mmCIF file of C-alpha atoms and ligand atoms in Angstrom:
data_model
loop_
_atom_site.group_PDB
_atom_site.id
_atom_site.type_symbol
_atom_site.label_atom_id
_atom_site.label_comp_id
_atom_site.label_asym_id
_atom_site.label_seq_id
_atom_site.Cartn_x
_atom_site.Cartn_y
_atom_site.Cartn_z
ATOM 1 C CA UNK A 1 4.002 30.722 -12.468
ATOM 2 C CA UNK A 2 0.459 32.509 -12.041
ATOM 3 C CA UNK A 3 -0.082 34.936 -9.013
ATOM 4 C CA UNK A 4 -2.474 32.406 -7.433
ATOM 5 C CA UNK A 5 -0.140 29.336 -7.626
ATOM 6 C CA UNK A 6 2.553 31.825 -5.685
ATOM 7 C CA UNK A 7 -0.140 32.248 -2.706
ATOM 8 C CA UNK A 8 -1.747 28.836 -2.395
ATOM 9 C CA UNK A 9 0.358 25.860 -1.955
ATOM 10 C CA UNK A 10 -0.222 23.294 -5.123
ATOM 11 C CA UNK A 11 -2.291 20.327 -4.009
ATOM 12 C CA UNK A 12 -0.018 17.003 -4.326
ATOM 13 C CA UNK A 13 -1.648 14.713 -6.719
ATOM 14 C CA UNK A 14 -1.376 11.172 -7.122
ATOM 15 C CA UNK A 15 0.197 9.302 -10.126
ATOM 16 C CA UNK A 16 -2.928 6.533 -10.531
ATOM 17 C CA UNK A 17 -2.657 3.442 -12.543
ATOM 18 C CA UNK A 18 -4.881 2.812 -15.494
ATOM 19 C CA UNK A 19 -8.106 0.165 -15.135
ATOM 20 C CA UNK A 20 -6.265 -2.243 -17.125
ATOM 21 C CA UNK A 21 -3.300 -2.034 -14.549
ATOM 22 C CA UNK A 22 -5.549 -2.163 -11.397
ATOM 23 C CA UNK A 23 -7.197 -5.366 -12.952
ATOM 24 C CA UNK A 24 -3.778 -7.344 -12.590
ATOM 25 C CA UNK A 25 -4.577 -7.178 -8.851
ATOM 26 C CA UNK A 26 -8.139 -8.608 -9.068
ATOM 27 C CA UNK A 27 -6.678 -11.815 -7.334
ATOM 28 C CA UNK A 28 -6.577 -13.297 -3.698
ATOM 29 C CA UNK A 29 -2.927 -14.590 -3.740
ATOM 30 C CA UNK A 30 -2.123 -12.531 -0.379
ATOM 31 C CA UNK A 31 -5.317 -12.757 1.456
ATOM 32 C CA UNK A 32 -4.455 -15.771 3.733
ATOM 33 C CA UNK A 33 -1.218 -14.243 4.993
ATOM 34 C CA UNK A 34 -2.931 -10.891 5.482
ATOM 35 C CA UNK A 35 -6.009 -12.530 7.486
ATOM 36 C CA UNK A 36 -3.206 -14.299 9.397
ATOM 37 C CA UNK A 37 -1.423 -11.518 10.312
ATOM 38 C CA UNK A 38 -4.297 -9.426 11.098
ATOM 39 C CA UNK A 39 -5.873 -11.899 13.726
ATOM 40 C CA UNK A 40 -1.942 -12.146 14.956
ATOM 41 C CA UNK A 41 -1.823 -8.457 15.722
ATOM 42 C CA UNK A 42 -5.465 -8.073 16.996
ATOM 43 C CA UNK A 43 -4.255 -8.978 20.471
ATOM 44 C CA UNK A 44 -7.891 -10.117 21.060
ATOM 45 C CA UNK A 45 -9.162 -6.621 20.895
ATOM 46 C CA UNK A 46 -12.988 -6.266 20.301
ATOM 47 C CA UNK A 47 -13.362 -4.528 17.032
ATOM 48 C CA UNK A 48 -16.868 -2.845 15.572
ATOM 49 C CA UNK A 49 -16.243 -1.738 11.903
ATOM 50 C CA UNK A 50 -12.994 -3.023 10.136
ATOM 51 C CA UNK A 51 -12.269 -0.818 7.047
ATOM 52 C CA UNK A 52 -9.999 -1.943 4.074
ATOM 53 C CA UNK A 53 -8.572 0.901 2.268
ATOM 54 C CA UNK A 54 -7.390 -0.137 -1.529
ATOM 55 C CA UNK A 55 -8.964 -3.325 -0.604
ATOM 56 C CA UNK A 56 -9.751 -4.054 -4.189
ATOM 57 C CA UNK A 57 -12.575 -6.748 -4.918
ATOM 58 C CA UNK A 58 -13.050 -7.285 -1.261
ATOM 59 C CA UNK A 59 -11.189 -10.671 -0.552
ATOM 60 C CA UNK A 60 -9.626 -9.598 2.642
ATOM 61 C CA UNK A 61 -12.688 -8.047 3.810
ATOM 62 C CA UNK A 62 -14.828 -11.149 3.129
ATOM 63 C CA UNK A 63 -12.470 -13.519 4.510
ATOM 64 C CA UNK A 64 -12.027 -12.043 7.493
ATOM 65 C CA UNK A 65 -16.034 -11.483 7.879
ATOM 66 C CA UNK A 66 -16.150 -15.122 7.304
ATOM 67 C CA UNK A 67 -13.524 -16.359 9.684
ATOM 68 C CA UNK A 68 -14.302 -13.714 12.377
ATOM 69 C CA UNK A 69 -17.798 -12.188 11.953
ATOM 70 C CA UNK A 70 -16.420 -9.119 11.786
ATOM 71 C CA UNK A 71 -18.234 -6.313 10.172
ATOM 72 C CA UNK A 72 -15.906 -5.064 7.372
ATOM 73 C CA UNK A 73 -15.912 -2.350 4.832
ATOM 74 C CA UNK A 74 -13.878 -1.827 1.556
ATOM 75 C CA UNK A 75 -12.772 1.875 0.320
ATOM 76 C CA UNK A 76 -11.470 1.849 -3.204
ATOM 77 C CA UNK A 77 -11.092 4.370 -5.959
ATOM 78 C CA UNK A 78 -11.569 1.835 -8.642
ATOM 79 C CA UNK A 79 -15.268 1.220 -9.426
ATOM 80 C CA UNK A 80 -15.167 -2.128 -11.017
ATOM 81 C CA UNK A 81 -13.556 -3.031 -7.652
ATOM 82 C CA UNK A 82 -16.346 -1.461 -5.348
ATOM 83 C CA UNK A 83 -18.846 -3.106 -7.984
ATOM 84 C CA UNK A 84 -17.453 -6.529 -7.512
ATOM 85 C CA UNK A 85 -17.129 -6.007 -3.710
ATOM 86 C CA UNK A 86 -21.122 -5.342 -3.551
ATOM 87 C CA UNK A 87 -21.917 -8.096 -5.940
ATOM 88 C CA UNK A 88 -20.115 -10.719 -3.525
ATOM 89 C CA UNK A 89 -22.269 -8.920 -0.493
ATOM 90 C CA UNK A 90 -19.110 -6.987 0.921
ATOM 91 C CA UNK A 91 -20.086 -3.631 2.034
ATOM 92 C CA UNK A 92 -17.839 -1.030 -0.086
ATOM 93 C CA UNK A 93 -17.857 2.557 -0.861
ATOM 94 C CA UNK A 94 -15.813 4.309 -4.010
ATOM 95 C CA UNK A 95 -13.170 6.618 -2.068
ATOM 96 C CA UNK A 96 -9.867 8.098 -1.876
ATOM 97 C CA UNK A 97 -7.391 7.031 0.246
ATOM 98 C CA UNK A 98 -6.153 10.685 0.728
ATOM 99 C CA UNK A 99 -9.610 12.006 1.869
ATOM 100 C CA UNK A 100 -11.494 9.014 3.011
ATOM 101 C CA UNK A 101 -15.142 8.918 3.406
ATOM 102 C CA UNK A 102 -15.896 8.334 7.128
ATOM 103 C CA UNK A 103 -18.972 7.053 8.951
ATOM 104 C CA UNK A 104 -18.052 6.993 12.837
ATOM 105 C CA UNK A 105 -18.538 3.359 13.208
ATOM 106 C CA UNK A 106 -14.634 2.353 12.031
ATOM 107 C CA UNK A 107 -12.396 0.609 14.727
ATOM 108 C CA UNK A 108 -9.258 -0.224 12.614
ATOM 109 C CA UNK A 109 -8.397 0.789 9.357
ATOM 110 C CA UNK A 110 -6.249 -1.635 6.803
ATOM 111 C CA UNK A 111 -3.766 -0.543 4.221
ATOM 112 C CA UNK A 112 -3.083 -3.906 2.493
ATOM 113 C CA UNK A 113 -0.344 -3.306 -0.015
ATOM 114 C CA UNK A 114 -1.518 -0.094 -1.095
ATOM 115 C CA UNK A 115 0.544 2.485 0.600
ATOM 116 C CA UNK A 116 3.503 1.578 -2.068
ATOM 117 C CA UNK A 117 0.773 2.813 -4.685
ATOM 118 C CA UNK A 118 0.395 6.061 -3.458
ATOM 119 C CA UNK A 119 2.778 7.918 -5.758
ATOM 120 C CA UNK A 120 3.548 11.407 -6.721
ATOM 121 C CA UNK A 121 5.674 13.292 -9.280
ATOM 122 C CA UNK A 122 8.495 12.876 -7.093
ATOM 123 C CA UNK A 123 9.958 11.419 -4.002
ATOM 124 C CA UNK A 124 8.918 14.395 -1.777
ATOM 125 C CA UNK A 125 5.270 14.258 -3.184
ATOM 126 C CA UNK A 126 5.356 10.216 -2.913
ATOM 127 C CA UNK A 127 6.322 10.852 1.155
ATOM 128 C CA UNK A 128 3.592 13.737 1.147
ATOM 129 C CA UNK A 129 0.802 11.384 0.053
ATOM 130 C CA UNK A 130 1.840 8.210 2.155
ATOM 131 C CA UNK A 131 1.875 10.489 4.965
ATOM 132 C CA UNK A 132 -1.854 11.956 4.014
ATOM 133 C CA UNK A 133 -3.103 8.534 3.882
ATOM 134 C CA UNK A 134 -2.119 7.522 7.353
ATOM 135 C CA UNK A 135 -2.605 10.714 8.743
ATOM 136 C CA UNK A 136 -6.325 11.062 7.584
ATOM 137 C CA UNK A 137 -7.333 8.393 10.331
ATOM 138 C CA UNK A 138 -5.491 9.616 13.169
ATOM 139 C CA UNK A 139 -7.993 10.286 16.161
ATOM 140 C CA UNK A 140 -10.906 8.081 14.298
ATOM 141 C CA UNK A 141 -9.536 4.694 15.077
ATOM 142 C CA UNK A 142 -8.124 2.583 17.697
ATOM 143 C CA UNK A 143 -5.116 1.592 15.536
ATOM 144 C CA UNK A 144 -4.242 0.923 12.129
ATOM 145 C CA UNK A 145 -3.092 -2.434 10.363
ATOM 146 C CA UNK A 146 -0.449 -2.060 7.445
ATOM 147 C CA UNK A 147 0.545 -5.070 5.349
ATOM 148 C CA UNK A 148 3.377 -3.859 2.830
ATOM 149 C CA UNK A 149 6.213 -5.035 0.273
ATOM 150 C CA UNK A 150 9.592 -4.795 2.191
ATOM 151 C CA UNK A 151 12.484 -4.118 -0.094
ATOM 152 C CA UNK A 152 16.017 -4.343 1.834
ATOM 153 C CA UNK A 153 18.966 -3.195 0.082
ATOM 154 C CA UNK A 154 22.630 -4.351 0.349
ATOM 155 C CA UNK A 155 23.336 -0.723 0.956
ATOM 156 C CA UNK A 156 21.519 2.596 1.823
ATOM 157 C CA UNK A 157 17.768 1.349 1.272
ATOM 158 C CA UNK A 158 18.863 2.071 -2.597
ATOM 159 C CA UNK A 159 16.427 -0.352 -4.142
ATOM 160 C CA UNK A 160 13.125 0.911 -3.340
ATOM 161 C CA UNK A 161 14.677 4.232 -4.629
ATOM 162 C CA UNK A 162 15.722 2.931 -7.872
ATOM 163 C CA UNK A 163 12.994 0.965 -8.734
ATOM 164 C CA UNK A 164 10.479 4.191 -8.090
ATOM 165 C CA UNK A 165 12.917 5.969 -10.306
ATOM 166 C CA UNK A 166 12.611 3.671 -13.072
ATOM 167 C CA UNK A 167 9.037 2.775 -12.878
ATOM 168 C CA UNK A 168 8.045 6.635 -12.414
ATOM 169 C CA UNK A 169 10.393 7.813 -15.412
ATOM 170 C CA UNK A 170 8.678 7.473 -18.862
ATOM 171 C CA UNK A 171 11.859 6.971 -20.929
ATOM 172 C CA UNK A 172 13.241 4.436 -18.197
ATOM 173 C CA UNK A 173 10.209 2.680 -18.230
ATOM 174 C CA UNK A 174 10.338 2.259 -21.866
ATOM 175 C CA UNK A 175 14.081 0.797 -21.347
ATOM 176 C CA UNK A 176 12.399 -1.399 -18.610
ATOM 177 C CA UNK A 177 9.883 -2.846 -20.609
ATOM 178 C CA UNK A 178 11.801 -3.612 -23.359
ATOM 179 C CA UNK A 179 14.497 -5.539 -21.121
ATOM 180 C CA UNK A 180 11.239 -7.307 -19.611
ATOM 181 C CA UNK A 181 10.766 -8.695 -23.143
ATOM 182 C CA UNK A 182 13.932 -10.810 -22.490
ATOM 183 C CA UNK A 183 14.175 -10.831 -18.765
ATOM 184 C CA UNK A 184 10.320 -11.476 -17.471
ATOM 185 C CA UNK A 185 11.483 -10.996 -13.679
ATOM 186 C CA UNK A 186 12.156 -7.355 -14.571
ATOM 187 C CA UNK A 187 8.471 -6.633 -15.379
ATOM 188 C CA UNK A 188 6.367 -4.272 -13.544
ATOM 189 C CA UNK A 189 2.734 -3.370 -14.230
ATOM 190 C CA UNK A 190 3.447 0.205 -12.676
ATOM 191 C CA UNK A 191 5.991 1.148 -15.547
ATOM 192 C CA UNK A 192 5.183 5.044 -16.470
ATOM 193 C CA UNK A 193 3.470 5.700 -13.116
ATOM 194 C CA UNK A 194 5.648 4.768 -10.175
ATOM 195 C CA UNK A 195 5.739 2.294 -7.330
ATOM 196 C CA UNK A 196 7.485 3.146 -4.170
ATOM 197 C CA UNK A 197 8.723 0.215 -1.870
ATOM 198 C CA UNK A 198 10.608 0.555 1.354
ATOM 199 C CA UNK A 199 12.866 -1.288 3.941
ATOM 200 C CA UNK A 200 11.220 -1.924 7.011
ATOM 201 C CA UNK A 201 13.037 0.550 8.975
ATOM 202 C CA UNK A 202 12.149 2.928 6.310
ATOM 203 C CA UNK A 203 8.257 2.237 6.652
ATOM 204 C CA UNK A 204 8.779 2.473 10.276
ATOM 205 C CA UNK A 205 10.194 5.960 9.975
ATOM 206 C CA UNK A 206 7.334 6.929 7.659
ATOM 207 C CA UNK A 207 4.582 5.733 10.261
ATOM 208 C CA UNK A 208 6.469 7.549 12.916
ATOM 209 C CA UNK A 209 6.279 11.103 10.610
ATOM 210 C CA UNK A 210 2.557 10.409 10.636
ATOM 211 C CA UNK A 211 1.937 10.044 14.036
ATOM 212 C CA UNK A 212 1.933 6.328 14.933
ATOM 213 C CA UNK A 213 4.251 3.940 16.698
ATOM 214 C CA UNK A 214 4.755 0.509 15.736
ATOM 215 C CA UNK A 215 3.279 -1.360 18.744
ATOM 216 C CA UNK A 216 3.715 -5.015 17.041
ATOM 217 C CA UNK A 217 4.907 -6.366 13.523
ATOM 218 C CA UNK A 218 5.094 -9.544 11.852
ATOM 219 C CA UNK A 219 7.839 -10.403 9.324
ATOM 220 C CA UNK A 220 6.970 -12.103 6.234
ATOM 221 C CA UNK A 221 8.558 -14.794 4.479
ATOM 222 C CA UNK A 222 11.565 -13.875 2.134
ATOM 223 C CA UNK A 223 10.662 -14.529 -1.415
ATOM 224 C CA UNK A 224 13.307 -15.929 -4.200
ATOM 225 C CA UNK A 225 15.073 -12.885 -5.712
ATOM 226 C CA UNK A 226 16.023 -13.574 -9.430
ATOM 227 C CA UNK A 227 19.559 -12.735 -10.551
ATOM 228 C CA UNK A 228 18.516 -9.987 -12.803
ATOM 229 C CA UNK A 229 16.783 -8.149 -9.602
ATOM 230 C CA UNK A 230 19.845 -8.652 -7.925
ATOM 231 C CA UNK A 231 21.546 -5.809 -10.272
ATOM 232 C CA UNK A 232 19.153 -3.242 -8.194
ATOM 233 C CA UNK A 233 20.785 -4.303 -5.308
ATOM 234 C CA UNK A 234 17.889 -6.071 -3.561
ATOM 235 C CA UNK A 235 18.964 -8.434 -0.554
ATOM 236 C CA UNK A 236 15.286 -9.346 0.488
ATOM 237 C CA UNK A 237 11.828 -8.725 -0.695
ATOM 238 C CA UNK A 238 8.859 -10.082 1.799
ATOM 239 C CA UNK A 239 5.826 -8.682 2.763
ATOM 240 C CA UNK A 240 5.684 -7.315 6.551
ATOM 241 C CA UNK A 241 2.316 -6.608 8.858
ATOM 242 C CA UNK A 242 2.373 -3.468 11.148
ATOM 243 C CA UNK A 243 0.147 -2.492 13.816
ATOM 244 C CA UNK A 244 0.294 1.227 14.159
ATOM 245 C CA UNK A 245 -1.117 2.918 17.383
ATOM 246 C CA UNK A 246 -1.345 6.949 17.742
ATOM 247 C CA UNK A 247 1.809 8.506 19.366
ATOM 248 C CA UNK A 248 0.048 10.700 21.685
HETATM 249 C C1 SAM B 1 -2.224 -3.611 -5.084
HETATM 250 S S1 SAM B 1 -3.812 -3.479 -4.940
HETATM 251 C C2 SAM B 1 -4.309 -3.823 -3.420
HETATM 252 C C3 SAM B 1 -5.413 -4.726 -3.287
HETATM 253 C C4 SAM B 1 -5.507 -5.468 -1.909
HETATM 254 N N1 SAM B 1 -5.645 -4.400 -0.744
HETATM 255 C C5 SAM B 1 -4.736 -6.609 -1.558
HETATM 256 O O1 SAM B 1 -4.083 -6.677 -0.558
HETATM 257 O O2 SAM B 1 -4.215 -7.748 -2.729
HETATM 258 C C6 SAM B 1 -3.735 -1.539 -4.519
HETATM 259 C C7 SAM B 1 -5.141 -1.311 -4.730
HETATM 260 O O3 SAM B 1 -5.436 0.203 -4.324
HETATM 261 C C8 SAM B 1 -6.535 0.697 -4.846
HETATM 262 N N2 SAM B 1 -5.983 2.490 -4.870
HETATM 263 C C9 SAM B 1 -4.766 3.000 -5.143
HETATM 264 N N3 SAM B 1 -4.758 4.326 -4.846
HETATM 265 C C10 SAM B 1 -6.296 4.463 -3.947
HETATM 266 C C11 SAM B 1 -6.799 5.740 -3.672
HETATM 267 N N4 SAM B 1 -5.795 6.755 -3.375
HETATM 268 N N5 SAM B 1 -7.656 5.589 -2.833
HETATM 269 C C12 SAM B 1 -8.244 4.500 -2.706
HETATM 270 N N6 SAM B 1 -7.782 3.177 -3.443
HETATM 271 C C13 SAM B 1 -6.709 3.114 -4.169
HETATM 272 C C14 SAM B 1 -6.319 0.275 -6.458
HETATM 273 O O4 SAM B 1 -7.566 0.698 -6.793
HETATM 274 C C15 SAM B 1 -6.187 -1.193 -5.888
HETATM 275 O O5 SAM B 1 -7.355 -2.011 -5.367
#
């Protein structure tokens, strides 16, 4: 280890998906639920600008604007997503969720299915990145809206940890890809990079550590879990939404 790295703490870096992997997310499958939950957790608050972090090609932002007249903005690291937002009339900035560009007009930020992609080289680094993205907005917005995948396990919140272990490890990912050729439900487009799902209470613990309390939440519908996925001790998979307010 060099002398400088002994003195300076090393920055934690995100393991990012390739453009081809990101392209798989150019769909509006979850937007209706996300907009519905957003409105349900809004509590009638008057909002200025709603910023969608990792907002992709802008389906959520556009739908929210059309339904409620809200001013929205997408921040995404993927330039193709940002260009597609702009082509469809959605305000968008290319930026990193870990050091987001701010303009001062933000009332609420949304994290729709992005936190589980903020993964580092190990569990600790992954937690650090997810905390950093949430803390980046402390003191700048009234509240944060999160829509996230929930993986409840038959024991010890093990499923999310196992999925991260497999998807972040090159050799295990090669084995996983080979299995997925025979059992398609085993497929993950995050093989070789990593993805970190958590149980409902695990997410709540992370939010508390970032300095937020869950003031309201909505539980999604349980998805079907195929037999092979039960080998990962998965009990329930769903998408929940949370309203996070600063603790102090
Ligand atoms: C699974 S997609 C979610 C898209 C959309 N929010 C949705 O709910 O369907 C994750 C998105 O997060 C973006 N992303 C991942 N890491 C990011 C980062 N550090 N900063 C900004 N955007 C990021 C990706 O480019 C992608 O558009």
